[in-house]
Every structure is written in structure tokens, then in C-alpha cells.
Amino acid sequence: MSLDAVRESLIRQEDTIVFSLIERAKFPMNSPTYQQSKPCVGFCGSLIRFFVSETESLQAKAGRYQNPEEHAFFPDHLPPSLAPPHTFPPVLHPAAASINVNNKIWDIYFKQLLPLFTVPGDDGNYASTASSDLNCLQAISRRIHYGNFVAEVKFRDAPHEYEPAIRAQDRDALMKLLTFEAVEEMVKKRVEKKAMIFGQEVSLDTTNSTESKGKCKIDPLLVSRLYDEWIMPLTKFVQVEYLLRRLD
Ligand SMILES: C=C(O[C@@H]1C=C(C(=O)O)C=C[C@H]1O)C(=O)O
């Protein structure tokens, strides 16, 4: 595993994130998906919680969380995997298993992001809405927790640089060591471009091409902002959390 290979994976994950946001933006806000059901009929709480926890339970049985890249939003009481056993290569320090920032991701996604990239309204497609939310959440969560792998590779490439900061439990020094501003700038520009390309109308009519009209299914600047303000800072937060425990 090299830093280049890890970055390649992050670049591929951008495609998944941008597409999942485009899919969610197909539906209006559909706020009943997020409201508490009263009274409890079949389940308590919001439809989104019900949908995510039930889906995670099924996916746990299918082995999803055997992969160290995957983190559940409701990790308590998940059923064991019934899938054919597979041993993933033990790349990470075991402390990685204790890092889960999905609560933060959940809050940011529903409170801040969703209102920015959906239009107000209610078309009744609550199940499809919840399903697309879960796709966005899982893609974003996988990307952010991939910070564990990024941090591991950076540590292995320069243990002598990282060890003093880890022993001193110095978050600021670790943050400085793992930050590459030029890479972050490229990421922001690339995801903006991907949102522009993936989100365009594709037409065969060359005389009246909508591609050239610049109509986009999701605002490319918003995707760049999403990376700038939430995804990259949380990925770096995961990296710091991992490194702080790397010598335990
Ligand atoms: C992920 C990395 O670490 C940091 C976080 C980045 C990100 O989240 O995209 C980009 C550059 C670094 O500042 C990396 O170096 O690739």
C-alpha cells in the first residue's frame, strides 16, 4: 500500500459521492422521511432511522462490516455476518476499530447538507429518498474513515517524523504533518469538475445541445464546498485520531 494507491482510491470514491448526491437531488426535501413518527406504528422515531438501521442489520448479515473500510451508523446490536468468511489484510492498527465519526456525519448531512442540495417540497417518495440518503451517507462515511488508511501509509512512510508528535499527543503537530494544501486544492477543483461533467444533461441533438447550456443536476460549487468544509476536515480528523493511537 502506497500513498499514491490510497489517493487513487479516494479519487475513485469521489465518483461515488458525486453520483450519490446527484441521485438524492432528484427528489425534493421530502421532510416526512425525517420526522418522528407519532404514534409508533411498527417502529419508533423517523423513517430514515428505521430505514438505515434495518438496512444496516441486513448488510451486517451479508458481511458488510467485516471490511475495515465500512462503519455502521447504528453499530450497536448488529447481527453477526452470515457471509462466506474472508480475511481482509490486517493493514491498520487495531485502534482503528474504535474510531467512528458517523454521528458527526449524520448530523452534518441532515442538518446542513441536505437543505443545500435539495429543493423544498414533498413528492411522497420517502423510501427512495431514504435509500438515496443512505447511499450518500455510506459513500461519505467510507471516504472519511479512509483517513485511517491514509494515516497508516503516511506513518509508515515517515515514522520518525510522526513518532515524537504521537508520543507528545500533539494534535496540532500531527495535523500539520499530514496536511498537503496543494492536494486539497486539487481535490476541490476535481470534484467541482466531476459534478459539472456527471451532472450534465446528455443529448444526441447536436444542434440544440443542453450539455453546452451549463444546466447541472447539482451545483458543482456546492460539491467543492462540501469537500472543503466537511469531507476533508473530517478525513483529517480521522487521521489525527488514528495517529494519536498508532503507538498504543
Ligand atoms: C487525504 C490526505 O490527507 C489530507 C486530506 C486530504 C483530503 O481529505 O482529501 C487531502 C490532503 C491532505 O491534506 C492526503 O494527503 O491525500
PDB file of C-alpha atoms in Angstrom, residues 76-162:
ATOM      1  CA  ASP A  76     -24.828  -1.343  18.493  1.00  0.00           C
ATOM      2  CA  HIS A  77     -26.579  -4.719  18.384  1.00  0.00           C
ATOM      3  CA  LEU A  78     -25.754  -5.511  14.759  1.00  0.00           C
ATOM      4  CA  PRO A  79     -26.249  -9.188  13.908  1.00  0.00           C
ATOM      5  CA  PRO A  80     -23.171 -11.278  13.050  1.00  0.00           C
ATOM      6  CA  SER A  81     -22.109 -11.905   9.472  1.00  0.00           C
ATOM      7  CA  LEU A  82     -23.532 -14.967   7.753  1.00  0.00           C
ATOM      8  CA  ALA A  83     -21.410 -14.409   4.644  1.00  0.00           C
ATOM      9  CA  PRO A  84     -18.612 -16.682   3.452  1.00  0.00           C
ATOM     10  CA  PRO A  85     -15.621 -15.851   5.678  1.00  0.00           C
ATOM     11  CA  HIS A  86     -12.898 -13.665   4.235  1.00  0.00           C
ATOM     12  CA  THR A  87      -9.823 -12.334   5.984  1.00  0.00           C
ATOM     13  CA  PHE A  88      -9.076  -8.772   4.991  1.00  0.00           C
ATOM     14  CA  PRO A  89      -5.362  -7.987   5.123  1.00  0.00           C
ATOM     15  CA  PRO A  90      -4.592  -6.517   8.566  1.00  0.00           C
ATOM     16  CA  VAL A  91      -3.279  -3.144   7.354  1.00  0.00           C
ATOM     17  CA  LEU A  92      -4.466  -0.952  10.203  1.00  0.00           C
ATOM     18  CA  HIS A  93      -3.506  -0.743  13.860  1.00  0.00           C
ATOM     19  CA  PRO A  94      -6.349  -2.356  15.878  1.00  0.00           C
ATOM     20  CA  ALA A  95      -7.155   1.044  17.421  1.00  0.00           C
ATOM     21  CA  ALA A  96      -8.804   1.994  14.118  1.00  0.00           C
ATOM     22  CA  ALA A  97     -11.773  -0.131  15.158  1.00  0.00           C
ATOM     23  CA  SER A  98     -12.586   2.371  17.908  1.00  0.00           C
ATOM     24  CA  ILE A  99     -12.829   5.346  15.543  1.00  0.00           C
ATOM     25  CA  ASN A 100     -16.334   6.044  14.281  1.00  0.00           C
ATOM     26  CA  VAL A 101     -17.364   9.599  13.393  1.00  0.00           C
ATOM     27  CA  ASN A 102     -20.688   8.634  11.853  1.00  0.00           C
ATOM     28  CA  ASN A 103     -22.646  10.590  14.482  1.00  0.00           C
ATOM     29  CA  LYS A 104     -20.971  13.764  13.263  1.00  0.00           C
ATOM     30  CA  ILE A 105     -21.540  12.771   9.624  1.00  0.00           C
ATOM     31  CA  TRP A 106     -25.211  12.063  10.320  1.00  0.00           C
ATOM     32  CA  ASP A 107     -25.758  15.468  11.972  1.00  0.00           C
ATOM     33  CA  ILE A 108     -23.931  17.425   9.300  1.00  0.00           C
ATOM     34  CA  TYR A 109     -25.626  15.565   6.456  1.00  0.00           C
ATOM     35  CA  PHE A 110     -29.184  16.076   7.671  1.00  0.00           C
ATOM     36  CA  LYS A 111     -28.861  19.477   9.325  1.00  0.00           C
ATOM     37  CA  GLN A 112     -26.515  21.254   6.941  1.00  0.00           C
ATOM     38  CA  LEU A 113     -26.046  19.461   3.622  1.00  0.00           C
ATOM     39  CA  LEU A 114     -29.471  18.192   2.675  1.00  0.00           C
ATOM     40  CA  PRO A 115     -31.175  21.609   2.713  1.00  0.00           C
ATOM     41  CA  LEU A 116     -28.400  22.913   0.451  1.00  0.00           C
ATOM     42  CA  PHE A 117     -28.706  20.411  -2.371  1.00  0.00           C
ATOM     43  CA  THR A 118     -32.408  19.534  -2.386  1.00  0.00           C
ATOM     44  CA  VAL A 119     -35.328  21.742  -3.371  1.00  0.00           C
ATOM     45  CA  PRO A 120     -38.170  22.199  -0.871  1.00  0.00           C
ATOM     46  CA  GLY A 121     -41.193  20.009  -1.482  1.00  0.00           C
ATOM     47  CA  ASP A 122     -42.807  16.642  -0.920  1.00  0.00           C
ATOM     48  CA  ASP A 123     -43.446  14.077  -3.673  1.00  0.00           C
ATOM     49  CA  GLY A 124     -44.143  11.171  -1.322  1.00  0.00           C
ATOM     50  CA  ASN A 125     -41.153   9.087  -2.422  1.00  0.00           C
ATOM     51  CA  TYR A 126     -39.972   8.590   1.143  1.00  0.00           C
ATOM     52  CA  ALA A 127     -38.483   5.101   0.746  1.00  0.00           C
ATOM     53  CA  SER A 128     -36.481   6.086  -2.347  1.00  0.00           C
ATOM     54  CA  THR A 129     -35.429   9.248  -0.582  1.00  0.00           C
ATOM     55  CA  ALA A 130     -34.210   7.311   2.453  1.00  0.00           C
ATOM     56  CA  SER A 131     -32.460   4.845   0.187  1.00  0.00           C
ATOM     57  CA  SER A 132     -30.593   7.617  -1.643  1.00  0.00           C
ATOM     58  CA  ASP A 133     -29.731   9.260   1.669  1.00  0.00           C
ATOM     59  CA  LEU A 134     -28.192   6.012   2.852  1.00  0.00           C
ATOM     60  CA  ASN A 135     -26.137   5.756  -0.346  1.00  0.00           C
ATOM     61  CA  CYS A 136     -24.809   9.283   0.218  1.00  0.00           C
ATOM     62  CA  LEU A 137     -24.124   8.612   3.899  1.00  0.00           C
ATOM     63  CA  GLN A 138     -22.290   5.353   3.229  1.00  0.00           C
ATOM     64  CA  ALA A 139     -20.164   6.857   0.447  1.00  0.00           C
ATOM     65  CA  ILE A 140     -19.236   9.877   2.564  1.00  0.00           C
ATOM     66  CA  SER A 141     -18.588   7.743   5.633  1.00  0.00           C
ATOM     67  CA  ARG A 142     -16.340   5.345   3.722  1.00  0.00           C
ATOM     68  CA  ARG A 143     -14.334   8.271   2.338  1.00  0.00           C
ATOM     69  CA  ILE A 144     -13.939   9.949   5.705  1.00  0.00           C
ATOM     70  CA  HIS A 145     -12.956   6.755   7.541  1.00  0.00           C
ATOM     71  CA  TYR A 146     -10.499   6.025   4.762  1.00  0.00           C
ATOM     72  CA  GLY A 147      -8.466   8.589   6.676  1.00  0.00           C
ATOM     73  CA  ASN A 148      -7.311   5.605   8.767  1.00  0.00           C
ATOM     74  CA  PHE A 149      -5.557   4.111   5.736  1.00  0.00           C
ATOM     75  CA  VAL A 150      -4.157   7.482   4.651  1.00  0.00           C
ATOM     76  CA  ALA A 151      -2.725   7.993   8.131  1.00  0.00           C
ATOM     77  CA  GLU A 152      -1.260   4.493   8.292  1.00  0.00           C
ATOM     78  CA  VAL A 153       0.557   4.975   4.986  1.00  0.00           C
ATOM     79  CA  LYS A 154       1.841   8.405   5.978  1.00  0.00           C
ATOM     80  CA  PHE A 155       3.071   6.987   9.290  1.00  0.00           C
ATOM     81  CA  ARG A 156       4.847   4.075   7.596  1.00  0.00           C
ATOM     82  CA  ASP A 157       6.475   6.441   5.102  1.00  0.00           C
ATOM     83  CA  ALA A 158       7.930   8.659   7.859  1.00  0.00           C
ATOM     84  CA  PRO A 159       7.689   7.079  11.339  1.00  0.00           C
ATOM     85  CA  HIS A 160      10.492   9.279  12.690  1.00  0.00           C
ATOM     86  CA  GLU A 161       8.553  12.409  11.816  1.00  0.00           C
ATOM     87  CA  TYR A 162       5.303  11.215  13.346  1.00  0.00           C
TER      88      TYR A 162
END
